[in-house]
Every structure is written in structure tokens, then in C-alpha cells.
Amino acid sequence: MEPPSAHFGEDGARLTYGTYLRLSELLDQQRLETDAHDELLFITIHQVYELWFKQLLHEVEAARDAMFDDRLWWARHLLKRVHEIERILIEQVGVLETMTPQDFLQFRAQLAPASGFQSVQFRELEFISGAKDEAFVQRFRGLTEDERSRLRRRLDEPTLWDAFLAVLRTHDLPAGSDDEVGASLRMAAHDRAEFGDVWELAEALLTHDEMAAGWRARHVTMVERMIGTKTGTGGSSGATYLRSRLDLRYYPSLWELRSWL
């Protein structure tokens, strides 16, 4: 019988760090369109964003399912991880801002018609969080069939908010109308001895909402610093469009609750 160490790394030559992480394939995905020095940074940052988006989708799907199963401790644990990842997303903007507008302009023209507006995973995150927008699917014609199918699925499936309403009902808190939801939230807030788990979950959802809002705000100021009021790549209106999204809230009921406490 082989010792356990024979299955790892150089001892067994079966699975190495590089082969497990598929590093040769991963590090071959940064294909530059120009010889501009900062294009590698631009590509790397956005590919890392997409990897984090993939992880976030993995976590919020599991958190949603945990809420439907009334496993609130697990949902809160997963949402805490979501918060930490979202903090990283915000901090990553600072790395991108080490690129000057002049350096960006050296390769920006080569990006058209690509645009961050086209990030399907980001839209999936918005949809599953509660901000479904079928107009995006209709507006963007560059979607592949797989991407369109993924977004359609997100439009049809329950959101985190749907799962939270199910939690309220499971804990005998009415959640049929907006007024009932508001009353149930106030009940949970004022009786944390009885509804502490529900309250903590509501706070975890609010933090997710707050972090998403923080990322949008940080993103738009970065874009304004980089290109001012220029039209964005891909035909978007750039900072003007991004500013129009700053007031987006996934869970307005949780924000309104603050006025009633």
C-alpha cells in the first residue's frame, strides 16, 4: 500500500501545484492586443474580477438554498464570505488606478466594442441578488446562446430576497404584502431574543447590498478619473450610465426599516 504522501506533489508526481491549478492554461489567457505596458494590468484585473464573480455566484446560490432550507447559520456564514470578497473587489480598483489616463489611452481604442457592461457574470449577480432586468438581455445583442440562457435562467429562478421572505414565513412572520414584510422586519428587529437569527440574516443581506453599492460608487469615480465624460467602450455612456446605477438598492425594505426603528 502506497503511503499517503505518494499522491501529492513531487513525491508521487501525480498532481502538482501547477497541474492542479492549470497554471499553464491560466497564465496563457492574457493575450495583449497592443504593446502598451499597462494592457497586461488591465486584462489581469478584469480577469480576476470575473474569477471573483464566479466565486460570488457559487456562494450566493448556496446561501439562497440554505435560506430555503432554514439553515440560517450556513447562509450567514456564506454571506460573510461574500462580504469579504466584495471588499476585495472594491480594493482592486486602487490597483487599476495606478494606471494613468495617458497610459490607458495607449490601448483603449483597441478595446472597442468590448465593455464591462457586457459582463454576464456581473449581471447574474445582480439578478440573483434581486435586481432583475430583462431589458439587459434584450438590449445586448452580443450575447452567446449560452450567456443568454444563463441570464434567462437567473430571471426565472428565485432571488436572495425570495429566499429571505421564505425565512420570514418559516418563522411565522407574515410576508405576503410589503406592509406585512415591513411589520415582520420591525418585529424581528424589536424582539431579537425570539428572532435573532432572522435579524442577523437581514443584516447580512443589507451588508451585501451596501458592499455592492460601495463597489458601484468606487467604480464610477475610477472611470471618471480615467476617461472623464468620454463615451465608454462598447457604445455605453460611460460614467453617465454608471452614475445612473448609484441609487440601486437590492433590498429597499431593509433600508426603509432604519426609519422605523
Coordinates of C-alpha atoms in Angstrom, one line a residue:
M1 CA 0.0 0.0 0.0
E2 CA 1.4 3.4 -1.0
P3 CA 2.0 6.0 1.7
P4 CA -0.4 9.0 1.5
S5 CA 2.4 11.3 0.6
A6 CA 2.8 9.4 -2.7
H7 CA -0.3 11.1 -4.0
F8 CA 1.0 14.7 -3.6
G9 CA 3.5 16.9 -5.4
E10 CA 6.9 15.8 -6.2
D11 CA 6.7 12.6 -4.1
G12 CA 4.2 10.9 -6.4
A13 CA 4.4 13.1 -9.4
R14 CA 0.7 12.6 -9.9
L15 CA -0.6 16.1 -9.0
T16 CA 1.4 19.2 -8.7
Y17 CA 0.6 22.8 -7.8
G18 CA 0.7 23.8 -11.4
T19 CA -1.3 21.0 -12.8
Y20 CA -4.0 21.2 -10.1
L21 CA -4.5 25.0 -10.8
R22 CA -4.0 24.5 -14.5
L23 CA -1.4 27.4 -14.4
S24 CA -0.1 26.9 -17.9
E25 CA -3.6 27.4 -19.3
L26 CA -4.5 30.2 -16.9
L27 CA -1.3 32.2 -17.5
D28 CA -1.8 31.9 -21.2
Q29 CA -5.1 33.8 -21.2
Q30 CA -3.6 37.3 -21.0
R31 CA -3.4 37.9 -24.8
L32 CA -2.4 41.5 -25.5
E33 CA -3.8 43.5 -28.4
T34 CA -1.0 46.2 -28.3
D35 CA 2.5 46.7 -26.9
A36 CA 1.3 49.1 -24.3
H37 CA 2.9 48.4 -20.9
D38 CA -0.4 48.7 -18.9
E39 CA -2.6 46.5 -21.0
L40 CA -1.4 43.4 -19.1
L41 CA -2.5 45.1 -15.8
F42 CA -5.9 46.0 -17.4
I43 CA -6.5 42.4 -18.6
T44 CA -5.3 40.8 -15.4
I45 CA -7.5 43.0 -13.1
H46 CA -10.7 42.2 -15.2
Q47 CA -10.0 38.5 -15.4
V48 CA -9.5 38.4 -11.7
Y49 CA -12.8 40.2 -11.3
E50 CA -14.5 37.5 -13.4
L51 CA -12.9 34.8 -11.2
W52 CA -14.3 36.5 -8.1
F53 CA -17.7 36.9 -9.8
K54 CA -17.7 33.2 -10.4
Q55 CA -16.9 32.5 -6.7
L56 CA -19.6 35.0 -5.6
L57 CA -22.2 33.2 -7.7
H58 CA -21.2 30.0 -6.1
E59 CA -21.6 31.4 -2.6
V60 CA -24.9 33.3 -3.1
E61 CA -26.5 30.3 -4.8
A62 CA -25.6 28.2 -1.8
A63 CA -26.7 31.0 0.7
R64 CA -30.1 31.2 -1.1
D65 CA -30.6 27.5 -1.0
A66 CA -29.6 27.4 2.7
M67 CA -32.3 30.1 3.4
F68 CA -34.9 28.0 1.7
D69 CA -33.8 25.0 3.9
D70 CA -33.9 27.2 7.0
R71 CA -30.2 26.6 7.6
L72 CA -29.7 30.2 8.7
W73 CA -26.3 29.7 10.3
W74 CA -24.9 28.4 7.0
A75 CA -26.5 31.2 5.0
R76 CA -24.9 33.8 7.3
H77 CA -21.5 32.1 7.1
L78 CA -21.6 32.1 3.3
L79 CA -22.8 35.8 3.2
K80 CA -19.9 36.7 5.5
R81 CA -17.6 35.3 2.9
V82 CA -19.4 37.2 0.2
H83 CA -18.8 40.4 2.1
E84 CA -15.1 39.8 2.3
I85 CA -14.8 39.1 -1.4
E86 CA -16.8 42.2 -2.1
R87 CA -14.3 44.2 0.0
I88 CA -11.5 42.8 -2.2
L89 CA -13.4 43.9 -5.3
I90 CA -13.5 47.4 -4.0
E91 CA -9.9 47.5 -3.1
Q92 CA -8.8 46.1 -6.5
V93 CA -10.0 49.4 -8.1
G94 CA -7.0 51.1 -6.4
V95 CA -4.6 48.8 -8.3
L96 CA -6.3 49.8 -11.6
E97 CA -5.9 53.5 -10.7
T98 CA -2.1 53.1 -10.7
M99 CA -2.6 53.3 -14.5
T100 CA -2.7 56.9 -15.7
P101 CA -5.3 58.2 -18.2
Q102 CA -2.4 58.7 -20.7
D103 CA -1.3 55.1 -20.3
F104 CA -4.9 53.8 -20.7
L105 CA -5.3 55.8 -23.9
Q106 CA -2.4 54.0 -25.4
F107 CA -4.6 50.9 -25.9
R108 CA -8.2 52.0 -25.2
A109 CA -9.1 52.3 -28.8
Q110 CA -8.2 48.6 -29.3
L111 CA -10.9 47.6 -26.8
A112 CA -13.9 48.7 -28.8
P113 CA -16.5 47.3 -28.9
A114 CA -15.7 45.4 -25.7
S115 CA -17.1 46.8 -22.5
G116 CA -17.5 45.9 -18.9
F117 CA -21.2 46.5 -19.5
Q118 CA -21.1 43.1 -21.2
S119 CA -20.0 41.1 -18.1
V120 CA -22.6 38.4 -18.0
Q121 CA -21.5 37.1 -14.6
F122 CA -21.9 40.6 -13.1
R123 CA -25.5 40.7 -14.4
E124 CA -26.1 37.2 -13.0
L125 CA -25.0 38.5 -9.6
E126 CA -27.4 41.5 -9.8
F127 CA -30.2 39.3 -10.9
I128 CA -29.8 36.7 -8.2
S129 CA -29.3 39.4 -5.6
G130 CA -32.7 40.8 -6.5
A131 CA -32.2 43.4 -9.2
K132 CA -33.6 41.5 -12.2
D133 CA -33.6 43.5 -15.5
E134 CA -34.9 41.7 -18.6
A135 CA -34.1 44.8 -20.6
F136 CA -30.4 43.9 -20.4
V137 CA -31.0 40.6 -22.2
Q138 CA -33.0 42.4 -24.9
R139 CA -30.5 45.3 -25.3
F140 CA -27.3 43.4 -25.6
R141 CA -27.1 41.6 -28.9
G142 CA -23.6 40.3 -28.4
L143 CA -24.6 37.5 -26.1
T144 CA -23.8 33.9 -27.0
E145 CA -26.6 31.4 -26.7
D146 CA -25.0 30.0 -23.5
E147 CA -24.8 33.5 -22.0
R148 CA -28.4 34.3 -23.0
S149 CA -29.6 31.0 -21.5
R150 CA -27.7 31.7 -18.2
L151 CA -29.4 35.1 -17.9
R152 CA -32.8 33.8 -18.7
R153 CA -32.3 31.1 -16.0
R154 CA -31.4 33.8 -13.5
L155 CA -34.5 35.8 -14.4
D156 CA -36.7 32.8 -13.8
E157 CA -35.1 31.5 -10.6
P158 CA -35.7 32.8 -7.0
T159 CA -33.5 35.6 -5.7
L160 CA -31.9 36.1 -2.3
W161 CA -34.8 38.2 -1.3
D162 CA -37.3 35.5 -2.3
A163 CA -35.4 33.1 0.0
F164 CA -35.4 35.7 2.8
L165 CA -39.2 36.0 2.5
A166 CA -39.4 32.2 2.8
V167 CA -37.4 32.5 6.0
L168 CA -39.9 35.0 7.4
R169 CA -42.8 32.7 6.7
T170 CA -40.9 29.7 8.2
H171 CA -40.5 31.7 11.4
D172 CA -44.2 32.6 11.5
L173 CA -43.6 36.2 10.3
P174 CA -46.1 37.3 7.6
A175 CA -44.5 38.1 4.2
G176 CA -47.4 38.4 1.8
S177 CA -47.5 42.1 1.1
D178 CA -45.0 44.9 1.5
D179 CA -46.8 46.1 4.6
E180 CA -46.6 42.6 6.1
V181 CA -42.9 42.4 5.3
G182 CA -42.3 45.8 7.0
A183 CA -44.2 44.8 10.1
S184 CA -42.4 41.4 10.3
L185 CA -39.0 43.2 9.9
R186 CA -39.9 45.5 12.8
M187 CA -41.0 42.6 14.9
A188 CA -37.7 40.8 14.2
A189 CA -35.7 44.0 15.0
H190 CA -37.5 44.7 18.3
D191 CA -37.6 41.0 19.5
R192 CA -34.1 39.8 18.8
A193 CA -34.4 37.3 21.7
E194 CA -37.0 35.4 19.6
F195 CA -36.0 36.3 16.1
G196 CA -32.2 36.9 16.4
D197 CA -31.3 34.5 13.6
V198 CA -33.8 36.3 11.3
W199 CA -32.4 39.7 12.3
E200 CA -28.8 38.7 11.7
L201 CA -29.6 37.3 8.3
A202 CA -31.4 40.5 7.4
E203 CA -28.2 42.4 8.4
A204 CA -26.1 40.1 6.3
L205 CA -28.2 40.8 3.3
L206 CA -28.0 44.6 4.0
T207 CA -24.2 44.4 4.1
H208 CA -24.2 42.6 0.8
D209 CA -26.4 45.4 -0.6
E210 CA -24.1 48.0 1.0
M211 CA -20.9 46.4 -0.4
A212 CA -22.4 46.3 -3.9
A213 CA -23.3 50.0 -3.7
G214 CA -19.8 50.7 -2.5
W215 CA -18.3 49.0 -5.4
R216 CA -20.5 50.9 -7.9
A217 CA -19.5 54.2 -6.3
R218 CA -15.8 53.3 -6.3
H219 CA -16.1 52.1 -9.9
V220 CA -17.7 55.3 -11.3
T221 CA -15.2 57.6 -9.6
M222 CA -12.4 55.5 -11.1
V223 CA -13.9 55.7 -14.6
E224 CA -14.3 59.5 -14.2
R225 CA -10.7 59.8 -13.1
M226 CA -9.6 57.7 -16.1
I227 CA -11.7 58.9 -19.0
G228 CA -13.8 61.8 -17.6
T229 CA -17.1 62.1 -19.5
K230 CA -16.0 60.3 -22.7
T231 CA -18.3 57.6 -24.1
G232 CA -17.5 54.2 -22.8
T233 CA -16.2 51.4 -24.9
G234 CA -18.9 49.2 -26.4
G235 CA -21.1 52.2 -27.0
S236 CA -22.1 52.7 -23.4
S237 CA -22.4 56.2 -22.0
G238 CA -19.5 55.6 -19.6
A239 CA -19.6 57.4 -16.3
T240 CA -23.1 58.8 -17.0
Y241 CA -24.6 55.2 -17.2
L242 CA -22.6 54.2 -14.1
R243 CA -23.9 57.2 -12.1
S244 CA -27.4 56.3 -13.0
R245 CA -26.9 53.0 -11.1
L246 CA -25.7 54.5 -7.9
D247 CA -29.1 54.6 -6.3
L248 CA -29.8 50.9 -7.0
R249 CA -30.7 49.0 -3.9
Y250 CA -31.3 45.3 -3.8
Y251 CA -33.4 45.4 -0.6
P252 CA -35.2 48.7 -0.1
S253 CA -37.3 47.3 2.7
L254 CA -34.2 46.7 4.8
W255 CA -33.1 50.3 4.2
E256 CA -36.6 51.7 5.0
L257 CA -36.6 49.7 8.2
R258 CA -34.0 52.1 9.6
S259 CA -36.5 54.9 9.6
W260 CA -38.9 52.9 11.7
L261 CA -36.5 51.7 14.4

